[in-house]
Amino acid sequence: MIQPMLERLEQLYPELVKFRRDLHMYPELSFQEVNTPIKIADYLRQIGLEVKTGVGGNGVLGVLKGGKPGKTVALRADFDALPIQDEKEVIYKSRVHGVMHACGHDIHTAGLLGVAKVLSEYRDELPGTVIFIHQFAEELLPGGAVSMIEAGCLDGVDVIYGAHVSSDQPVGVVGVKSGYILAAADSFYMEITGKGGHGAYPHKAIDPLVIGSQLVLNLQQIVSRRIDPLQAAVLTVGSFHAGKAFNVIPQSVTLSGTVRTFDENVRQKIETSLEQITKTTCEGSGAMFTIDYERGYPALCNDETETERIHQLAKLLVGDDHTEILEARMGAEDFAYYLQKIPGTFFYVGGRNPEIQATYPHHHPMFDVDERSMLVAGKLFISAVMNYLTEGKVLPKSQDAKVGLEI
């Protein structure tokens, strides 16, 4: 049964490309998605799914109930864009000034719609239910996942799968990792207030610029001296704003940065240490300070069993030589919230292709990926759904997902 499904997805490829390019031409920013969820909902209704809109905000759910009883699988794709000007010269270049799909969410969305259409055509033979989670606002805190979960998108769901296209990996490659694969991402903003004065008379001032400079260095001791060397962590001060004139000591300076961790205890220790070091550094020099520490997405931890399921299916679909075990990354993803609730896994599919200039990193003005990545992700989704619902009885034929379509 699974082979005709995979072949049907390939037949839908031109339709998926058309939908993806429409999204690429008309992107919408996080929490400002209006037309994108309408397009998604219309497509899902046309293929006969039960559709819920406004889920947690701008989210869309498609519910496919199979003709046979069974468990429930959720598949997730995000659909928000970024505030970046599209600089590549392609026919589907963004037509919205200053906004573009620079992370591949248009690929995720179109590919998942293709999966929904294929599975809907085999609903009578489907032993269970599939929930298609089309999520808004992955790129901007607090993200869309939390509110969609609160709105019930995971109610009754047994397992969840998510995929992300990667410009770091060649098209046709699948990357997986059990356990922690993406970090928790926190941010901090602080203001140091001293006493302004003339640059020629520093003894009459309390120089917040010097204090801030000391603080940047002191904060680096947290990871190097307070955190176990076997635990991964990053603390980066990304901005430092101080003064406007060469001969004036400013009244105050501001600093901001990011903290990335995997272990929750390490996360808490860095937050506490950052506040302690800031306090002692500032008060020791007579300055005042304020800190705004914001916790972002938690670390994304993949379930071992479900990661191994995707790993084995990927080897059958694309071959051992196109399947990679990834290293953990310090990026972040709010898919982590789903995995705090139920088992599942988040994997990567390659989209890099130098022949079409699809080599630029994510969030770059020239970002693009090979659209055939939709087929690889889609075939893995279909295979995972059927394998899970049939308790491992259904497997794709070896090498079936090799990409071979003309661009």
GROMACS .gro file of C-alpha atoms in nm:
model
  407
    1MET     CA    1   0.000   0.000   0.000
    2ILE     CA    2   0.280   0.242   0.078
    3GLN     CA    3   0.449   0.231  -0.263
    4PRO     CA    4   0.151   0.379  -0.452
    5MET     CA    5   0.139   0.655  -0.190
    6LEU     CA    6   0.500   0.751  -0.250
    7GLU     CA    7   0.449   0.742  -0.626
    8ARG     CA    8   0.140   0.959  -0.589
    9LEU     CA    9   0.342   1.220  -0.400
   10GLU     CA   10   0.582   1.242  -0.692
   11GLN     CA   11   0.288   1.297  -0.925
   12LEU     CA   12   0.182   1.591  -0.707
   13TYR     CA   13   0.525   1.754  -0.725
   14PRO     CA   14   0.429   2.026  -0.980
   15GLU     CA   15   0.127   2.116  -0.765
   16LEU     CA   16   0.344   2.143  -0.455
   17VAL     CA   17   0.598   2.360  -0.634
   18LYS     CA   18   0.319   2.594  -0.745
   19PHE     CA   19   0.183   2.625  -0.391
   20ARG     CA   20   0.531   2.676  -0.245
   21ARG     CA   21   0.616   2.950  -0.492
   22ASP     CA   22   0.293   3.131  -0.422
   23LEU     CA   23   0.381   3.133  -0.052
   24HIS     CA   24   0.732   3.250  -0.138
   25MET     CA   25   0.599   3.542  -0.341
   26TYR     CA   26   0.354   3.650  -0.073
   27PRO     CA   27   0.521   3.586   0.265
   28GLU     CA   28   0.380   3.700   0.598
   29LEU     CA   29   0.562   3.779   0.921
   30SER     CA   30   0.518   3.601   1.253
   31PHE     CA   31   0.187   3.683   1.425
   32GLN     CA   32   0.083   3.876   1.113
   33GLU     CA   33  -0.020   3.573   0.908
   34VAL     CA   34  -0.359   3.642   0.750
   35ASN     CA   35  -0.371   3.509   0.394
   36THR     CA   36  -0.133   3.216   0.444
   37PRO     CA   37  -0.360   3.029   0.690
   38ILE     CA   38  -0.656   3.095   0.458
   39LYS     CA   39  -0.472   2.932   0.168
   40ILE     CA   40  -0.376   2.635   0.383
   41ALA     CA   41  -0.728   2.587   0.517
   42ASP     CA   42  -0.880   2.610   0.168
   43TYR     CA   43  -0.644   2.341   0.039
   44LEU     CA   44  -0.721   2.110   0.330
   45ARG     CA   45  -1.096   2.155   0.283
   46GLN     CA   46  -1.068   2.081  -0.089
   47ILE     CA   47  -0.915   1.741  -0.013
   48GLY     CA   48  -1.191   1.659   0.232
   49LEU     CA   49  -1.027   1.709   0.569
   50GLU     CA   50  -1.193   1.842   0.881
   51VAL     CA   51  -1.037   2.186   0.925
   52LYS     CA   52  -0.998   2.406   1.231
   53THR     CA   53  -0.877   2.764   1.193
   54GLY     CA   54  -0.767   3.027   1.443
   55VAL     CA   55  -0.607   2.755   1.655
   56GLY     CA   56  -0.411   2.932   1.928
   57GLY     CA   57  -0.406   3.243   1.711
   58ASN     CA   58  -0.332   3.195   1.342
   59GLY     CA   59  -0.284   2.819   1.347
   60VAL     CA   60  -0.461   2.569   1.123
   61LEU     CA   61  -0.539   2.204   1.196
   62GLY     CA   62  -0.634   1.943   0.940
   63VAL     CA   63  -0.787   1.623   1.077
   64LEU     CA   64  -0.785   1.305   0.867
   65LYS     CA   65  -0.977   1.016   1.019
   66GLY     CA   66  -0.891   0.682   0.864
   67GLY     CA   67  -1.139   0.414   0.770
   68LYS     CA   68  -0.998   0.180   1.036
   69PRO     CA   69  -0.948   0.236   1.409
   70GLY     CA   70  -0.602   0.305   1.540
   71LYS     CA   71  -0.367   0.553   1.704
   72THR     CA   72  -0.322   0.921   1.619
   73VAL     CA   73  -0.014   1.073   1.453
   74ALA     CA   74   0.056   1.445   1.424
   75LEU     CA   75   0.271   1.607   1.156
   76ARG     CA   76   0.379   1.969   1.191
   77ALA     CA   77   0.491   2.242   0.950
   78ASP     CA   78   0.547   2.613   1.019
   79PHE     CA   79   0.450   2.891   0.776
   80ASP     CA   80   0.579   3.232   0.894
   81ALA     CA   81   0.842   3.438   0.713
   82LEU     CA   82   1.122   3.676   0.818
   83PRO     CA   83   1.180   4.055   0.799
   84ILE     CA   84   1.449   4.022   0.529
   85GLN     CA   85   1.461   4.168   0.178
   86ASP     CA   86   1.464   3.896  -0.090
   87GLU     CA   87   1.767   3.962  -0.313
   88LYS     CA   88   1.772   3.655  -0.535
   89GLU     CA   89   1.661   3.683  -0.896
   90VAL     CA   90   1.403   3.410  -0.952
   91ILE     CA   91   1.051   3.419  -1.094
   92TYR     CA   92   0.908   3.345  -0.749
   93LYS     CA   93   1.101   3.624  -0.572
   94SER     CA   94   0.912   3.781  -0.281
   95ARG     CA   95   0.676   4.057  -0.386
   96VAL     CA   96   0.642   4.189  -0.033
   97HIS     CA   97   0.907   4.450   0.039
   98GLY     CA   98   1.132   4.359   0.330
   99VAL     CA   99   0.973   4.020   0.391
  100MET     CA  100   1.080   3.678   0.261
  101HIS     CA  101   1.076   3.307   0.333
  102ALA     CA  102   1.444   3.288   0.427
  103CYS     CA  103   1.421   2.971   0.635
  104GLY     CA  104   1.222   2.724   0.423
  105HIS     CA  105   0.887   2.738   0.599
  106ASP     CA  106   0.716   2.764   0.260
  107ILE     CA  107   0.882   2.432   0.170
  108HIS     CA  108   0.760   2.276   0.495
  109THR     CA  109   0.403   2.391   0.438
  110ALA     CA  110   0.369   2.288   0.075
  111GLY     CA  111   0.532   1.954   0.140
  112LEU     CA  112   0.299   1.873   0.429
  113LEU     CA  113  -0.004   1.966   0.219
  114GLY     CA  114   0.111   1.711  -0.036
  115VAL     CA  115   0.133   1.448   0.237
  116ALA     CA  116  -0.219   1.537   0.349
  117LYS     CA  117  -0.354   1.499  -0.003
  118VAL     CA  118  -0.189   1.160  -0.057
  119LEU     CA  119  -0.306   1.018   0.274
  120SER     CA  120  -0.657   1.156   0.219
  121GLU     CA  121  -0.680   0.955  -0.103
  122TYR     CA  122  -0.609   0.639   0.099
  123ARG     CA  123  -0.820   0.724   0.401
  124ASP     CA  124  -1.031   0.408   0.378
  125GLU     CA  125  -0.718   0.199   0.429
  126LEU     CA  126  -0.569   0.425   0.697
  127PRO     CA  127  -0.566   0.250   1.038
  128GLY     CA  128  -0.593   0.557   1.260
  129THR     CA  129  -0.600   0.935   1.252
  130VAL     CA  130  -0.352   1.193   1.124
  131ILE     CA  131  -0.344   1.552   1.253
  132PHE     CA  132  -0.178   1.809   1.027
  133ILE     CA  133  -0.050   2.096   1.243
  134HIS     CA  134   0.016   2.410   1.040
  135GLN     CA  135   0.183   2.640   1.288
  136PHE     CA  136   0.226   3.016   1.280
  137ALA     CA  137   0.505   3.228   1.433
  138GLU     CA  138   0.791   2.986   1.482
  139GLU     CA  139   1.045   3.264   1.423
  140LEU     CA  140   0.937   3.503   1.700
  141LEU     CA  141   0.891   3.455   2.073
  142PRO     CA  142   0.679   3.332   2.237
  143GLY     CA  143   0.620   3.125   1.920
  144GLY     CA  144   0.301   2.964   1.801
  145ALA     CA  145   0.353   2.614   1.939
  146VAL     CA  146   0.263   2.694   2.301
  147SER     CA  147  -0.069   2.858   2.219
  148MET     CA  148  -0.162   2.584   1.970
  149ILE     CA  149  -0.093   2.320   2.235
  150GLU     CA  150  -0.303   2.515   2.485
  151ALA     CA  151  -0.578   2.524   2.222
  152GLY     CA  152  -0.574   2.144   2.207
  153CYS     CA  153  -0.378   2.060   1.893
  154LEU     CA  154  -0.220   1.760   2.069
  155ASP     CA  155  -0.535   1.629   2.234
  156GLY     CA  156  -0.548   1.253   2.176
  157VAL     CA  157  -0.223   1.252   1.976
  158ASP     CA  158   0.016   0.962   2.042
  159VAL     CA  159   0.324   1.075   1.848
  160ILE     CA  160   0.446   1.375   1.647
  161TYR     CA  161   0.698   1.423   1.365
  162GLY     CA  162   0.850   1.743   1.229
  163ALA     CA  163   1.106   1.820   0.958
  164HIS     CA  164   1.322   2.115   0.858
  165VAL     CA  165   1.487   2.172   0.523
  166SER     CA  166   1.860   2.244   0.551
  167SER     CA  167   2.079   2.443   0.315
  168ASP     CA  168   2.382   2.285   0.485
  169GLN     CA  169   2.301   1.937   0.353
  170PRO     CA  170   2.279   1.831  -0.014
  171VAL     CA  171   1.935   1.761  -0.153
  172GLY     CA  172   1.846   1.397  -0.097
  173VAL     CA  173   2.022   1.372   0.240
  174VAL     CA  174   1.838   1.309   0.568
  175GLY     CA  175   1.984   1.398   0.908
  176VAL     CA  176   1.866   1.262   1.243
  177LYS     CA  177   1.976   1.268   1.604
  178SER     CA  178   1.836   1.109   1.916
  179GLY     CA  179   1.825   1.314   2.236
  180TYR     CA  180   1.915   1.681   2.239
  181ILE     CA  181   1.949   1.822   1.888
  182LEU     CA  182   1.866   2.193   1.939
  183ALA     CA  183   1.937   2.419   2.234
  184ALA     CA  184   1.727   2.629   2.467
  185ALA     CA  185   1.757   2.991   2.356
  186ASP     CA  186   1.734   3.266   2.618
  187SER     CA  187   1.806   3.637   2.585
  188PHE     CA  188   1.905   3.915   2.821
  189TYR     CA  189   1.899   4.293   2.812
  190MET     CA  190   2.069   4.509   3.074
  191GLU     CA  191   2.121   4.877   3.139
  192ILE     CA  192   2.409   5.005   3.350
  193THR     CA  193   2.364   5.353   3.493
  194GLY     CA  194   2.662   5.544   3.627
  195LYS     CA  195   2.730   5.916   3.643
  196GLY     CA  196   2.801   6.102   3.323
  197GLY     CA  197   3.072   6.360   3.291
  198HIS     CA  198   3.350   6.520   3.088
  199GLY     CA  199   3.599   6.284   2.932
  200ALA     CA  200   3.883   6.495   3.069
  201TYR     CA  201   3.765   6.449   3.430
  202PRO     CA  202   3.684   6.079   3.473
  203HIS     CA  203   3.739   6.099   3.849
  204LYS     CA  204   3.425   6.309   3.878
  205ALA     CA  205   3.214   6.049   3.696
  206ILE     CA  206   3.115   5.685   3.731
  207ASP     CA  207   3.197   5.551   3.388
  208PRO     CA  208   2.935   5.292   3.281
  209LEU     CA  209   3.128   5.221   2.960
  210VAL     CA  210   3.428   5.090   3.152
  211ILE     CA  211   3.202   4.896   3.387
  212GLY     CA  212   3.014   4.750   3.092
  213SER     CA  213   3.341   4.648   2.928
  214GLN     CA  214   3.446   4.472   3.247
  215LEU     CA  215   3.109   4.301   3.260
  216VAL     CA  216   3.144   4.162   2.907
  217LEU     CA  217   3.468   3.995   3.010
  218ASN     CA  218   3.342   3.884   3.351
  219LEU     CA  219   3.039   3.713   3.199
  220GLN     CA  220   3.267   3.491   2.992
  221GLN     CA  221   3.381   3.330   3.316
  222ILE     CA  222   3.038   3.172   3.361
  223VAL     CA  223   3.079   2.913   3.087
  224SER     CA  224   3.455   2.874   3.124
  225ARG     CA  225   3.467   2.854   3.504
  226ARG     CA  226   3.122   2.779   3.646
  227ILE     CA  227   2.985   2.521   3.403
  228ASP     CA  228   3.104   2.160   3.379
  229PRO     CA  229   3.329   2.137   3.070
  230LEU     CA  230   3.133   1.829   2.961
  231GLN     CA  231   2.813   2.035   2.943
  232ALA     CA  232   2.754   2.248   2.634
  233ALA     CA  233   2.668   2.615   2.679
  234VAL     CA  234   2.709   2.949   2.503
  235LEU     CA  235   2.684   3.302   2.642
  236THR     CA  236   2.725   3.575   2.383
  237VAL     CA  237   2.699   3.951   2.429
  238GLY     CA  238   2.574   4.060   2.090
  239SER     CA  239   2.522   4.434   2.137
  240PHE     CA  240   2.686   4.711   2.341
  241HIS     CA  241   2.561   5.068   2.305
  242ALA     CA  242   2.741   5.350   2.482
  243GLY     CA  243   2.767   5.724   2.427
  244LYS     CA  244   2.773   5.948   2.119
  245ALA     CA  245   3.058   6.196   2.174
  246PHE     CA  246   3.431   6.123   2.190
  247ASN     CA  247   3.490   6.344   2.494
  248VAL     CA  248   3.182   6.266   2.703
  249ILE     CA  249   3.139   5.990   2.960
  250PRO     CA  250   2.784   5.866   2.907
  251GLN     CA  251   2.525   5.840   3.180
  252SER     CA  252   2.432   5.484   3.089
  253VAL     CA  253   2.508   5.195   2.855
  254THR     CA  254   2.305   4.897   2.738
  255LEU     CA  255   2.409   4.540   2.664
  256SER     CA  256   2.215   4.247   2.526
  257GLY     CA  257   2.293   3.891   2.433
  258THR     CA  258   2.188   3.530   2.414
  259VAL     CA  259   2.235   3.216   2.623
  260ARG     CA  260   2.218   2.867   2.468
  261THR     CA  261   2.203   2.547   2.673
  262PHE     CA  262   2.074   2.190   2.667
  263ASP     CA  263   2.058   2.083   3.032
  264GLU     CA  264   1.793   2.261   3.241
  265ASN     CA  265   2.019   2.279   3.546
  266VAL     CA  266   2.291   2.445   3.338
  267ARG     CA  267   2.031   2.686   3.203
  268GLN     CA  268   1.927   2.787   3.553
  269LYS     CA  269   2.286   2.818   3.677
  270ILE     CA  270   2.380   3.053   3.394
  271GLU     CA  271   2.077   3.274   3.456
  272THR     CA  272   2.159   3.295   3.828
  273SER     CA  273   2.530   3.352   3.767
  274LEU     CA  274   2.462   3.626   3.513
  275GLU     CA  275   2.260   3.819   3.767
  276GLN     CA  276   2.520   3.766   4.043
  277ILE     CA  277   2.816   3.878   3.830
  278THR     CA  278   2.629   4.179   3.697
  279LYS     CA  279   2.538   4.283   4.050
  280THR     CA  280   2.890   4.255   4.192
  281THR     CA  281   3.054   4.417   3.888
  282CYS     CA  282   2.823   4.718   3.892
  283GLU     CA  283   2.786   4.771   4.265
  284GLY     CA  284   3.160   4.734   4.316
  285SER     CA  285   3.207   5.040   4.095
  286GLY     CA  286   2.917   5.241   4.229
  287ALA     CA  287   2.684   5.191   3.933
  288MET     CA  288   2.321   5.081   3.924
  289PHE     CA  289   2.178   4.824   3.685
  290THR     CA  290   1.862   4.657   3.557
  291ILE     CA  291   1.837   4.315   3.394
  292ASP     CA  292   1.560   4.172   3.178
  293TYR     CA  293   1.626   3.799   3.131
  294GLU     CA  294   1.381   3.628   2.897
  295ARG     CA  295   1.355   3.252   2.863
  296GLY     CA  296   1.300   3.146   2.503
  297TYR     CA  297   1.227   2.806   2.353
  298PRO     CA  298   1.342   2.506   2.560
  299ALA     CA  299   1.597   2.257   2.433
  300LEU     CA  300   1.461   2.018   2.173
  301CYS     CA  301   1.503   1.656   2.281
  302ASN     CA  302   1.413   1.383   2.032
  303ASP     CA  303   1.260   1.057   2.149
  304GLU     CA  304   1.501   0.767   2.099
  305THR     CA  305   1.246   0.520   1.962
  306GLU     CA  306   1.088   0.760   1.714
  307THR     CA  307   1.426   0.893   1.600
  308GLU     CA  308   1.538   0.539   1.528
  309ARG     CA  309   1.216   0.483   1.334
  310ILE     CA  310   1.292   0.781   1.108
  311HIS     CA  311   1.656   0.671   1.084
  312GLN     CA  312   1.568   0.323   0.960
  313LEU     CA  313   1.301   0.450   0.721
  314ALA     CA  314   1.542   0.708   0.582
  315LYS     CA  315   1.801   0.439   0.512
  316LEU     CA  316   1.540   0.246   0.316
  317LEU     CA  317   1.423   0.551   0.127
  318VAL     CA  318   1.745   0.736   0.046
  319GLY     CA  319   2.014   0.483   0.132
  320ASP     CA  320   2.281   0.459   0.401
  321ASP     CA  321   2.508   0.696   0.209
  322HIS     CA  322   2.241   0.971   0.222
  323THR     CA  323   2.153   0.929   0.590
  324GLU     CA  324   2.350   1.116   0.855
  325ILE     CA  325   2.366   1.116   1.233
  326LEU     CA  326   2.386   1.485   1.317
  327GLU     CA  327   2.571   1.666   1.593
  328ALA     CA  328   2.367   1.876   1.836
  329ARG     CA  329   2.320   2.237   1.724
  330MET     CA  330   2.291   2.562   1.920
  331GLY     CA  331   1.996   2.683   1.715
  332ALA     CA  332   1.646   2.673   1.863
  333GLU     CA  333   1.298   2.559   1.756
  334ASP     CA  334   0.962   2.575   1.931
  335PHE     CA  335   0.889   2.220   1.812
  336ALA     CA  336   1.054   2.148   2.147
  337TYR     CA  337   0.724   2.229   2.321
  338TYR     CA  338   0.544   1.947   2.139
  339LEU     CA  339   0.813   1.700   2.245
  340GLN     CA  340   0.769   1.803   2.609
  341LYS     CA  341   0.414   1.669   2.583
  342ILE     CA  342   0.437   1.355   2.367
  343PRO     CA  343   0.703   1.134   2.201
  344GLY     CA  344   0.829   1.229   1.859
  345THR     CA  345   1.127   1.347   1.661
  346PHE     CA  346   1.247   1.642   1.456
  347PHE     CA  347   1.470   1.565   1.157
  348TYR     CA  348   1.642   1.748   0.872
  349VAL     CA  349   1.624   1.704   0.495
  350GLY     CA  350   1.886   1.847   0.265
  351GLY     CA  351   1.804   2.127   0.023
  352ARG     CA  352   2.147   2.241  -0.089
  353ASN     CA  353   2.213   2.247  -0.464
  354PRO     CA  354   2.495   2.461  -0.614
  355GLU     CA  355   2.350   2.416  -0.964
  356ILE     CA  356   2.060   2.647  -0.876
  357GLN     CA  357   2.257   2.870  -0.633
  358ALA     CA  358   2.084   2.708  -0.337
  359THR     CA  359   2.391   2.735  -0.113
  360TYR     CA  360   2.325   3.036   0.109
  361PRO     CA  361   2.262   2.994   0.483
  362HIS     CA  362   1.924   3.026   0.644
  363HIS     CA  363   1.810   3.385   0.718
  364HIS     CA  364   2.025   3.516   0.428
  365PRO     CA  365   1.877   3.750   0.161
  366MET     CA  366   1.981   3.501  -0.109
  367PHE     CA  367   1.845   3.193   0.069
  368ASP     CA  368   1.682   2.924  -0.142
  369VAL     CA  369   1.666   2.544  -0.147
  370ASP     CA  370   1.604   2.268  -0.396
  371GLU     CA  371   1.228   2.214  -0.402
  372ARG     CA  372   1.275   1.838  -0.439
  373SER     CA  373   1.344   1.839  -0.064
  374MET     CA  374   0.963   1.843  -0.030
  375LEU     CA  375   0.952   1.494  -0.178
  376VAL     CA  376   1.211   1.350   0.058
  377ALA     CA  377   1.045   1.499   0.366
  378GLY     CA  378   0.701   1.403   0.237
  379LYS     CA  379   0.796   1.043   0.170
  380LEU     CA  380   0.947   1.014   0.515
  381PHE     CA  381   0.631   1.156   0.671
  382ILE     CA  382   0.410   0.913   0.482
  383SER     CA  383   0.638   0.621   0.567
  384ALA     CA  384   0.652   0.719   0.935
  385VAL     CA  385   0.274   0.753   0.960
  386MET     CA  386   0.207   0.416   0.800
  387ASN     CA  387   0.487   0.242   0.987
  388TYR     CA  388   0.369   0.375   1.321
  389LEU     CA  389  -0.001   0.307   1.264
  390THR     CA  390   0.066  -0.048   1.143
  391GLU     CA  391   0.307  -0.117   1.431
  392GLY     CA  392   0.605  -0.150   1.201
  393LYS     CA  393   0.446  -0.386   0.951
  394VAL     CA  394   0.462  -0.142   0.656
  395LEU     CA  395   0.800  -0.045   0.510
  396PRO     CA  396   0.893   0.138   0.192
  397LYS     CA  397   1.103  -0.032  -0.070
  398SER     CA  398   1.473   0.040  -0.052
  399GLN     CA  399   1.597   0.350  -0.238
  400ASP     CA  400   1.247   0.465  -0.335
  401ALA     CA  401   1.289   0.829  -0.233
  402LYS     CA  402   1.597   0.902  -0.443
  403VAL     CA  403   1.535   1.242  -0.599
  404GLY     CA  404   1.554   1.234  -0.974
  405LEU     CA  405   1.312   1.495  -1.102
  406GLU     CA  406   1.419   1.769  -1.334
  407ILE     CA  407   1.445   2.113  -1.174
   0.00000   0.00000   0.00000
